[in-house]
XYZ file of C-alpha atoms in Angstrom:
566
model
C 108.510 140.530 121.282
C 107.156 137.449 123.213
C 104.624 134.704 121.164
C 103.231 132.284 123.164
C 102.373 128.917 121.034
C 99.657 126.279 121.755
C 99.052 123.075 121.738
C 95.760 121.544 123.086
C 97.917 119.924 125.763
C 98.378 122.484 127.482
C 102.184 122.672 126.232
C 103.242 126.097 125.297
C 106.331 127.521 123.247
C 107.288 131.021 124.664
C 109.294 132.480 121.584
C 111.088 136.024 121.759
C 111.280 137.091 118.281
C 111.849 140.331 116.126
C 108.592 141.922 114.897
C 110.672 141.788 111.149
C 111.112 137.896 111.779
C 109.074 135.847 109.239
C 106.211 133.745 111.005
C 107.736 130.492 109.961
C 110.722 130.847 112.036
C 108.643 131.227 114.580
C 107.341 127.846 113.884
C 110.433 126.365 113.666
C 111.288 127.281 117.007
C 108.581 126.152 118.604
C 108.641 122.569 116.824
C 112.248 122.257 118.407
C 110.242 123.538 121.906
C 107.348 121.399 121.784
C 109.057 118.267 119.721
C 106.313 118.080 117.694
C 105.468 118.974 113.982
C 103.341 122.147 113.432
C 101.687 122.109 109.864
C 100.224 125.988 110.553
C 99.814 128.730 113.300
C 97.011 130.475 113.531
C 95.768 133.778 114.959
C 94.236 134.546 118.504
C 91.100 134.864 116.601
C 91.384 131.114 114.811
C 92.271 132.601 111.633
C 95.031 130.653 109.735
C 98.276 132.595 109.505
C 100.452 132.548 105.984
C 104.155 132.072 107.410
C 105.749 133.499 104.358
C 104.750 137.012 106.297
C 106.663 138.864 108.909
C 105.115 139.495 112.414
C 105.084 142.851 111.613
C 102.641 142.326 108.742
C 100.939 140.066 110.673
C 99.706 142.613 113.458
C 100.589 139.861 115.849
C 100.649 141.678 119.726
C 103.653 141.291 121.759
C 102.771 138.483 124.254
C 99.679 137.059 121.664
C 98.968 133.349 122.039
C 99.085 131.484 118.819
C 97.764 127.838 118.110
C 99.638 125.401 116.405
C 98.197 122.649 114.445
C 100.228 119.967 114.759
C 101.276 118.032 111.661
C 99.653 114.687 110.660
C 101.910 111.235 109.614
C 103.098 110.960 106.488
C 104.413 108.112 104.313
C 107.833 108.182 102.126
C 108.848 105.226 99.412
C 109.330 104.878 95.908
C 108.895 102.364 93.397
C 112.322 101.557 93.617
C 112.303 100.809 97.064
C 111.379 97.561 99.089
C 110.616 99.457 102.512
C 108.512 102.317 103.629
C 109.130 104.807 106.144
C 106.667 106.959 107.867
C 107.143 110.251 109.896
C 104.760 110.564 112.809
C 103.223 113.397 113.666
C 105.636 114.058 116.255
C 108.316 113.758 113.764
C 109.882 110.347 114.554
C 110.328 107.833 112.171
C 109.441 104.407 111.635
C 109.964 101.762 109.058
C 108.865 98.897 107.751
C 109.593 95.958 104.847
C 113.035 94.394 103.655
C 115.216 95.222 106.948
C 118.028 93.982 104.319
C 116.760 96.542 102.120
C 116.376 100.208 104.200
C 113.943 99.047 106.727
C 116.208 99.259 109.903
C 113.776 100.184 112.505
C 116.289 100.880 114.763
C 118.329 103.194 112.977
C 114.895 104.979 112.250
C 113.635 105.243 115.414
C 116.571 107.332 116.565
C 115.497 110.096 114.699
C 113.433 113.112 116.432
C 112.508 116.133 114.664
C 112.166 114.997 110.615
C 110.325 116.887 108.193
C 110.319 114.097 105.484
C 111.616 111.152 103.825
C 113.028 110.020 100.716
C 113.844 106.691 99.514
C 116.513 104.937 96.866
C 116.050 101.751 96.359
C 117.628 100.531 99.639
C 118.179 103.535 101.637
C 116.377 106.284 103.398
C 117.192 110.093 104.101
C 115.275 111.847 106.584
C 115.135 115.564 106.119
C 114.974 117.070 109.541
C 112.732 120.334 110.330
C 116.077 122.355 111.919
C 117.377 121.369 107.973
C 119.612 118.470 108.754
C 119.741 115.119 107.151
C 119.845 112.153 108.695
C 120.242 108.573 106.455
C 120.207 104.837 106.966
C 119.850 101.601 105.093
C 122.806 100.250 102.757
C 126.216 101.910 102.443
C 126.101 100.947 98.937
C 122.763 102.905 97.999
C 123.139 106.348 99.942
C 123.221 105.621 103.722
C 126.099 106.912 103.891
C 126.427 110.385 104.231
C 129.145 110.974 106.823
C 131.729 112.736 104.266
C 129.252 115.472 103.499
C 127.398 115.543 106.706
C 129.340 118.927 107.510
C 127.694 120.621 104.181
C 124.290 119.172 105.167
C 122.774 121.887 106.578
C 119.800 124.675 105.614
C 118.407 121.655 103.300
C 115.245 122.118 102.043
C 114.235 119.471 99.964
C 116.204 115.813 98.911
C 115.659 113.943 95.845
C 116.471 110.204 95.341
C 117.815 108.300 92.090
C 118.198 104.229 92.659
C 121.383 104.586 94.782
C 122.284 108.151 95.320
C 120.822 111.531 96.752
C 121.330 114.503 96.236
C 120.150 118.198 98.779
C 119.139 121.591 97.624
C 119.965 123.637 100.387
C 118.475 127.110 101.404
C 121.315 129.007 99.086
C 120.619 127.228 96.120
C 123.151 124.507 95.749
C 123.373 121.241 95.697
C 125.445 118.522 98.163
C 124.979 114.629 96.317
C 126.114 111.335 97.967
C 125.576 107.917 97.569
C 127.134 105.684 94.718
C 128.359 107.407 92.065
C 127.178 104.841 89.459
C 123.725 106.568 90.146
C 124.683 109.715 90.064
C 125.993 110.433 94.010
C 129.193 112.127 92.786
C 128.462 115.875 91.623
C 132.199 116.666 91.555
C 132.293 117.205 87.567
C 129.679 119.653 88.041
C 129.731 121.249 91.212
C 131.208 124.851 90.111
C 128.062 125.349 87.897
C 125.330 124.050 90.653
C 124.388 127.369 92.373
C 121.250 128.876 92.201
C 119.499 126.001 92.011
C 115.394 126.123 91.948
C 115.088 122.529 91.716
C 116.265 118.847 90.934
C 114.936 115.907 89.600
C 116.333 112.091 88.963
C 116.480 109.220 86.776
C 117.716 105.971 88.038
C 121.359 106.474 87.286
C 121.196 110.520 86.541
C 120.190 113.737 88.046
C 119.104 117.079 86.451
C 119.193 120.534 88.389
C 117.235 123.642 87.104
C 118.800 126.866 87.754
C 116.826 130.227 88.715
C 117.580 131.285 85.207
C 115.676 128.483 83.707
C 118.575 126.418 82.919
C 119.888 122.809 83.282
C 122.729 121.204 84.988
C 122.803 117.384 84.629
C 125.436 114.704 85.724
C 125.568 111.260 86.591
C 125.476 108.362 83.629
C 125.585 110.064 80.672
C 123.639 107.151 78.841
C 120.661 108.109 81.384
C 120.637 111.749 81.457
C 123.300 112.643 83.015
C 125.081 113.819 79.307
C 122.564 116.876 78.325
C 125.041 118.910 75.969
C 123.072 117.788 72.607
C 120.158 119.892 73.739
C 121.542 122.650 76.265
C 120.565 124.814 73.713
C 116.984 124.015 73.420
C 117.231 123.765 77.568
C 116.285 127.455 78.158
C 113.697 128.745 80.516
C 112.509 125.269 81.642
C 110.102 125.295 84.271
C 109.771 121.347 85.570
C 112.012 118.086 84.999
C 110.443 114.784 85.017
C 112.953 111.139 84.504
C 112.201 107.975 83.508
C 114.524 105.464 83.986
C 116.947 106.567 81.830
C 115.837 109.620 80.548
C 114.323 113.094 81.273
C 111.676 115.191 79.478
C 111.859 119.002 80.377
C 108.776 121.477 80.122
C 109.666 125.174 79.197
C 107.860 128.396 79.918
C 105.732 128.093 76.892
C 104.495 124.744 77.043
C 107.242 122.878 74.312
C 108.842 119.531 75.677
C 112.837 118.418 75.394
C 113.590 115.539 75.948
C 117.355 113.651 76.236
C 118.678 109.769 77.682
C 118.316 106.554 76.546
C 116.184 106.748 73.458
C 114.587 103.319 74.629
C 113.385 104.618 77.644
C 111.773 107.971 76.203
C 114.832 109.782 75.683
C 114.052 110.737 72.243
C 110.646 112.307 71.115
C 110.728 113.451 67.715
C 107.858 111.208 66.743
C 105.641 113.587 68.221
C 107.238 116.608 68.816
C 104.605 118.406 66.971
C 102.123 117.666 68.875
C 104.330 118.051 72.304
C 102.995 122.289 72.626
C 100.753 123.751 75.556
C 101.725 121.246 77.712
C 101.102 121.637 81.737
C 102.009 118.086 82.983
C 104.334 115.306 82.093
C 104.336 111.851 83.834
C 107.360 108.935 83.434
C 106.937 105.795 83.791
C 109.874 103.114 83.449
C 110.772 103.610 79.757
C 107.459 106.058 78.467
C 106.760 109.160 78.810
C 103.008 110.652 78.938
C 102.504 114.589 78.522
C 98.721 116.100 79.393
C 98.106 119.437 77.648
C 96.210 122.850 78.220
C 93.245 121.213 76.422
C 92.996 117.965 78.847
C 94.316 115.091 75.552
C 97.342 113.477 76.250
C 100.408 112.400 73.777
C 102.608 109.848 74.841
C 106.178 108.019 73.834
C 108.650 105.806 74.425
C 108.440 102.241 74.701
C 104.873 101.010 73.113
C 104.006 98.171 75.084
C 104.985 100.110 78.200
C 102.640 102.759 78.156
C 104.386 104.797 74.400
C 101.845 103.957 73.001
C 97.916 105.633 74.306
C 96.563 104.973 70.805
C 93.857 102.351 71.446
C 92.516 104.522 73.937
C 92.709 108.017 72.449
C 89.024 108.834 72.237
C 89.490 108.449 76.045
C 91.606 110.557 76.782
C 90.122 113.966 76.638
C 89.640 116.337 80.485
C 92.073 114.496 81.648
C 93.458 115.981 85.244
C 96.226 113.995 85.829
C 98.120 111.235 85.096
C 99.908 108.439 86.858
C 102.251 106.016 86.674
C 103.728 102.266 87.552
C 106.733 101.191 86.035
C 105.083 99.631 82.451
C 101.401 101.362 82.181
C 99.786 104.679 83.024
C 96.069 105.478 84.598
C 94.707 109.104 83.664
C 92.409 110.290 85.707
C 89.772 112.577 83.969
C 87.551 115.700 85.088
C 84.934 113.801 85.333
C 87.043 111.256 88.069
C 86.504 108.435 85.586
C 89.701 106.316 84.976
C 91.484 105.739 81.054
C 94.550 102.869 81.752
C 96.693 101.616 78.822
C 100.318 100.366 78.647
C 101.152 96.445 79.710
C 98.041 94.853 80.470
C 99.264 92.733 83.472
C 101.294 95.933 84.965
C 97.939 97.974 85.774
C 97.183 98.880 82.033
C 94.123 97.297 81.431
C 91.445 98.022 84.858
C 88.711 96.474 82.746
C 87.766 94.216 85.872
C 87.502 97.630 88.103
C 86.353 99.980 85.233
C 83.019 100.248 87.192
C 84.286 100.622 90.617
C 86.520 103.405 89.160
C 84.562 106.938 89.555
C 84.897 109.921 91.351
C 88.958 109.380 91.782
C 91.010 111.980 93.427
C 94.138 110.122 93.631
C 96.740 106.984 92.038
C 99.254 105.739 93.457
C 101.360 102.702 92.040
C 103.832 100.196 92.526
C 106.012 98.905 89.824
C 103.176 96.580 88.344
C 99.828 97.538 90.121
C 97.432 100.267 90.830
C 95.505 101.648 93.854
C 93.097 104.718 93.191
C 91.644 106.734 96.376
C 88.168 107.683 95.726
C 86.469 111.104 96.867
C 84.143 108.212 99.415
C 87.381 107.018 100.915
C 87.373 103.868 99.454
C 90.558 102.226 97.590
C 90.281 100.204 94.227
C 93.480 98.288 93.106
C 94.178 96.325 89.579
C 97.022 95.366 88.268
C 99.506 92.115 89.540
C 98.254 90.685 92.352
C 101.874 90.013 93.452
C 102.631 93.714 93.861
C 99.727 94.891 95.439
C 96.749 94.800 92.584
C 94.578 92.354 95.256
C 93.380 94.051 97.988
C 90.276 91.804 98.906
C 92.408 90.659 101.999
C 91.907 94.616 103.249
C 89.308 95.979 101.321
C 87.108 95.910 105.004
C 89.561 98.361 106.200
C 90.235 100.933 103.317
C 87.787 103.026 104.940
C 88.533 107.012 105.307
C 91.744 106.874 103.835
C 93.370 109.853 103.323
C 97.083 109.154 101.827
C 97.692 106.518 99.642
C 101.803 105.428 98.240
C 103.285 102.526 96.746
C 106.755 101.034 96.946
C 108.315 98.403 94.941
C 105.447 95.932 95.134
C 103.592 96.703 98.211
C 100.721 99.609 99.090
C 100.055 101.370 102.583
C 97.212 103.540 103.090
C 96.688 106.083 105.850
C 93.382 106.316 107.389
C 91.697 109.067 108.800
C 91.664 107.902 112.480
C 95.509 107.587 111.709
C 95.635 103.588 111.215
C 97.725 102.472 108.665
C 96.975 99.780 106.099
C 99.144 97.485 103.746
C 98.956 95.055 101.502
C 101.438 93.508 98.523
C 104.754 91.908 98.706
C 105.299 91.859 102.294
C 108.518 91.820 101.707
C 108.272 95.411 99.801
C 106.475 96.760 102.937
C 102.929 94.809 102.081
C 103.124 93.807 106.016
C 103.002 96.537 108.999
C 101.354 94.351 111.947
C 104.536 95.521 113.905
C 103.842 99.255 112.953
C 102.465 101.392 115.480
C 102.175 105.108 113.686
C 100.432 106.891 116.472
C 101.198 105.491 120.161
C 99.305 106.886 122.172
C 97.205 106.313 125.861
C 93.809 106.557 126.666
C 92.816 109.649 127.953
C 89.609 109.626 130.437
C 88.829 112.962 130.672
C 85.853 112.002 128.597
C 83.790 108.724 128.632
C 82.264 107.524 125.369
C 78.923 108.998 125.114
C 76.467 107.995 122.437
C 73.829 109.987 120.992
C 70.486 108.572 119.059
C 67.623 110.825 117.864
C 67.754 114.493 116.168
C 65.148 117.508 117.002
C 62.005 117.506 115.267
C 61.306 116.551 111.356
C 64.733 114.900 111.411
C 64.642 111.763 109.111
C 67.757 109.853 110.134
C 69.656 108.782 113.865
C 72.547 109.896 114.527
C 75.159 108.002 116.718
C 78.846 109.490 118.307
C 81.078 107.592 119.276
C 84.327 109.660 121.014
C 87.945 108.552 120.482
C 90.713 110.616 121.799
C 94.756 110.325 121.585
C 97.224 111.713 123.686
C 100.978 111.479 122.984
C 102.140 114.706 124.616
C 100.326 115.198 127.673
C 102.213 113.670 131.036
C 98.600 113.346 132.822
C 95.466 110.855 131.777
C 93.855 114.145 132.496
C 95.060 116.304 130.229
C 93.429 117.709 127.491
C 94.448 115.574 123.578
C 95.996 117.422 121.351
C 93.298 115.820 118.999
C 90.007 114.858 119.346
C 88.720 111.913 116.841
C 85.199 111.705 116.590
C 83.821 108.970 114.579
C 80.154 109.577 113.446
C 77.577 107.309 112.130
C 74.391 108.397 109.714
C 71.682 105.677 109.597
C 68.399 105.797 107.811
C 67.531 107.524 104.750
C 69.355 110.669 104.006
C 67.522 112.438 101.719
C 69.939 115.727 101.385
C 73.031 116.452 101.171
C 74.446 117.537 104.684
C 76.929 120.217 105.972
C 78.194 119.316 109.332
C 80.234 121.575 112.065
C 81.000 121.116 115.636
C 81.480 123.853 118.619
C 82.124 123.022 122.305
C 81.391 125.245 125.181
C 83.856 128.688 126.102
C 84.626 128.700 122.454
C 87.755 126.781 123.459
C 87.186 124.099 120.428
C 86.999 124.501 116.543
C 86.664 122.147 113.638
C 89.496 121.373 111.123
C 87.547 118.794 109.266
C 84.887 121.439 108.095
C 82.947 121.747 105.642
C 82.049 117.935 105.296
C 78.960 117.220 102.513
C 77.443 113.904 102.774
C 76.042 112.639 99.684
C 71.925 111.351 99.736
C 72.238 107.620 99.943
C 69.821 105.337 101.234
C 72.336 103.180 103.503
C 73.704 105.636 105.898
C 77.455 106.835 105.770
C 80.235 107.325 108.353
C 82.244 110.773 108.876
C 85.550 110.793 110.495
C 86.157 114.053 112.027
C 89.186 115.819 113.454
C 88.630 118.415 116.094
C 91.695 120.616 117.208
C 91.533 123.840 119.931
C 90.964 127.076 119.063
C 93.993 129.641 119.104
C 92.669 131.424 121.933
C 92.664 128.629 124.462
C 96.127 128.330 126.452
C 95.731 126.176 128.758
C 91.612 124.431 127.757
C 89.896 123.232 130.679
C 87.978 120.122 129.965
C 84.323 121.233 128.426
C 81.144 119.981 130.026
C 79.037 119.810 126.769
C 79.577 119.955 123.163
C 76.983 120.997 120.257
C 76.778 119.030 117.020
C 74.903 121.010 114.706
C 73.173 118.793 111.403
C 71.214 120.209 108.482
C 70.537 121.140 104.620
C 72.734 123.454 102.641
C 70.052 126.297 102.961
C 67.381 125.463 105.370
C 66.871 125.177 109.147
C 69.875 123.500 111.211
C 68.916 120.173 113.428
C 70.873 120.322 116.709
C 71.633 117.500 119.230
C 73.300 118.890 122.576
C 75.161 117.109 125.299
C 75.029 118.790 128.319
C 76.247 115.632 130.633
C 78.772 116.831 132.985
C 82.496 115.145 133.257
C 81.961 113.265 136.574
């Protein structure tokens, strides 16, 4: 059978497939067509479709016309690392930081087609969407790969220690390279790596779980990689975390073991009673915390690096989730308040944030600072200024971010309008002036309109202002493959708002939905991301669009455009 997928450009994908064929081959396919990343496929109708199912199950017509939404940029580091690399939306790569250190821009921007990215200290491995692996940065820290490049194939997901990687491919095992100090030789172990679900990594050690629930480790013994003392205990495990030298395992019914360096966590008999029901556990650089069914939290390892949670225990109840840097942790709790403990001048006392710190969704960290994203967009950082705890020099443009990472001792922050921001060491990635994420060309198809004034009763203005990208499209009149709309409350609004947009022939629908602005007395700003509708091929440019404004449960204010495209 014949699927035709769509972009907004007007590019298509015409992919003969068997009706048994799961939906994300499809998608595969037509990312290698189009060159572009596709994060879903949805139905003729605009409903989202789950590629896990065949086309069969899908009732998907021979010759049906599927939209593809194509995949955003995303960011890859660690807190090893001195560079970051991003993958555009297109899936090419660029990087930025140390170019001693992994960030060798030209080597990255070779790349076409990558999925992801994952980082050892000094090196980078791309993970390409037809399952190939592509690395750069120092020989000395995994960029080279060339003597298992013929095994690298079918990969599904990479994991990084300090200087190695290792590859779970698509039939379970494992291929590892990189310096074998840190665990890039698997040799002593590679008989018994099959089946694996998953691995994780220390510095100097990795740890595979099999589908049976057990555990194959190798690499330094003194950091991991030596698990015989407790292979016993190692039964049905169902996640891995590592510290720097040591791992903590959850099993099936909550119970923690732990094994490594005893200094860094590898031993937790202290509190081993208390270690039961537990859904989450979080490493830091020689401490371990664990978060339980109940929402407390028990913690060990090193005191002064985050061991020890006792002076803020009382705290430490709904906790969500917890994060790390490399000496202190930051739980963030139901209520999206913020608890911090562990070295005061690595990020574990935020006293001089505490009360910009509400309604957090998300931490990231470098090895000594914090940066939480809050529900509003807005990014708060403590911790040492050096590694990215000051942000005043940015704070005007940590606006609508939506993905937040650290390195080594730098931050970069994705926006929503896809502009990247950094601070920190900018020698840990803490400078991207040079970084261009999302090239792109105007396209004139549409002028900037604005719009001031809402129907009747309406007790606030409301102004548009249109931005729109094109990177595919060969003609300045082409349709984007994404339209950015940037929209600006002012006044007093006194209820909280639901927002959607349509455009004319149905041809347009919005991602971005289900948007509620909170009543505040200054105004607010909504970035919103508008992508076609799976039934348009080939969209002709519209003539008017509808932006429709109003309460959760009462009568809809509506401001239409009707100003043809001259």
């Amino acid at each position: 059978m014949l699927l035709h997928v769509c972009l907004l450009s007007g590019s298509t994908a015409d992919i003969e497939s068997e009706p048994g064929s799961l939906l994300s081959d499809v998608r595969s396919r037509a990312e290698e067509v189009l060159d572009v990343g596709i994060k879903g496929l949805v139905s003729p109708e605009g409903q989202p479709l789950d590629e896990s199912r065949t086309l069969s199950e899908l009732h998907l017509a021979d010759g049906a016309s599927l939209g593809a939404v194509v995949r955003q940029a995303s960011l890859a580091s660690s807190q090893y690392a001195f560079a970051f690399a991003a993958v555009r939306g297109n899936g090419s790569v660029v990087t930025w930081g140390d170019a001693s250190k992994g960030a060798d821009a030209s080597a990255a921007s070779a790349i076409r087609g990558a999925a992801s990215v994952s980082a050892t200290s000094r090196a980078f491995a791309a993970l390409l969407r037809n399952g190939h692996v592509v690395t750069w940065g120092l020989r000395e820290f995994g960029s080279d790969s060339s003597e298992v490049q013929e095994e690298l194939g079918d990969v599904r997901a990479l994991c990084a220690s300090y200087g190695a990687f290792g590859a779970l491919r698509g039939d379970g095992k494992v291929i590892t390279w990189g310096n074998p100090l840190y665990g890039g030789s698997s040799s002593g172990v590679c008989d018994k790596l099959r089946n694996v679900r998953r691995i994780s990594a220390s510095a100097e050690a990795f740890a595979a779980i099999l589908d049976n629930g057990r555990v194959v480790t190798w690499g330094d013994p003194e950091s991991g990689g030596n698990s015989r003392d407790v292979q016993d205990q190692l039964r049905n495990v169902q996640s891995i975390v590592a510290s720097q030298a040591a791992f903590a395992a959850v099993l099936a019914g909550g119970r923690v073991v732990t094994w490594g360096d005893p200094q860094f966590g590898g031993l937790s008999r202290n509190v081993a009673a208390e270690l039961f029901e537990v859904e989450e556990i979080v490493a830091a650089q020689a401490a371990f915390a664990a978060r339980r069914a109940d929402g407390s939290v028990v913690t060990w390892g090193r005191q002064r690096l985050g061991g020890d949670s006792g002076p803020v225990r009382s705290s430490l109840t709904s906790v969500r989730k917890i994060f790390a840097s490399a000496r202190a942790f930051a739980a963030v709790r139901t209520n999206g308040q913020v608890v911090t403990w562990g070295h005061p001048d690595h990020g574990g006392n935020s006293a001089s944030v505490q009360g910009q710190l509400h309604s957090v969704e998300h931490i990231a960290a470098t090895q000594g600072a914090f940066a939480a994203l809050r529900s509003d967009g807005k990014v708060v950082t403590w911790g040492d200024s050096k590694e990215g705890g000051d942000s005043r020099a940015v704070q005007e443009e940590l606006s609508a971010v939506q993905t937040l990472l650290g390195s080594v001792a730098a931050f970069a922050a994705l926006r929503g309008d896809g502009q990247l921001v950094t601070w920190g060491d900018p020698m840990a990635g803490g400078d991207s002036t040079k970084v261009v994420l999302k090239p792109s060309r105007p396209w004139t198809g549409w002028q900037g309109r604005k719009v001031t004034g809402l129907s009747q009763n309406a007790p606030y203005d409301l102004q548009i202002v249109e931005r729109c990208t094109n990177s595919a499209a060969d003609s300045p009149a082409a349709m984007p493959e994404e339209v950015l709309w940037t929209l600006q409350f002012s006044g007093l609004v006194v209820f909280s708002l639901l927002l959607w947009i349509t455009c004319c022939e149905d041809q347009f629908s919005l991602c971005y939905s289900g948007n509620e602005l909170q009543p505040q007395s200054d105004g607010c700003v909504l970035h919103v991301s508008m992508l076609p509708k799976a039934s348009t091929a080939s969209a002709t440019r519209p003539g008017y669009w509808d932006i429709h404004i109003g309460p959760h449960s009462s009568s809809t204010y509506v401001v239409t455009d009707t100003q043809e495209d001259s």
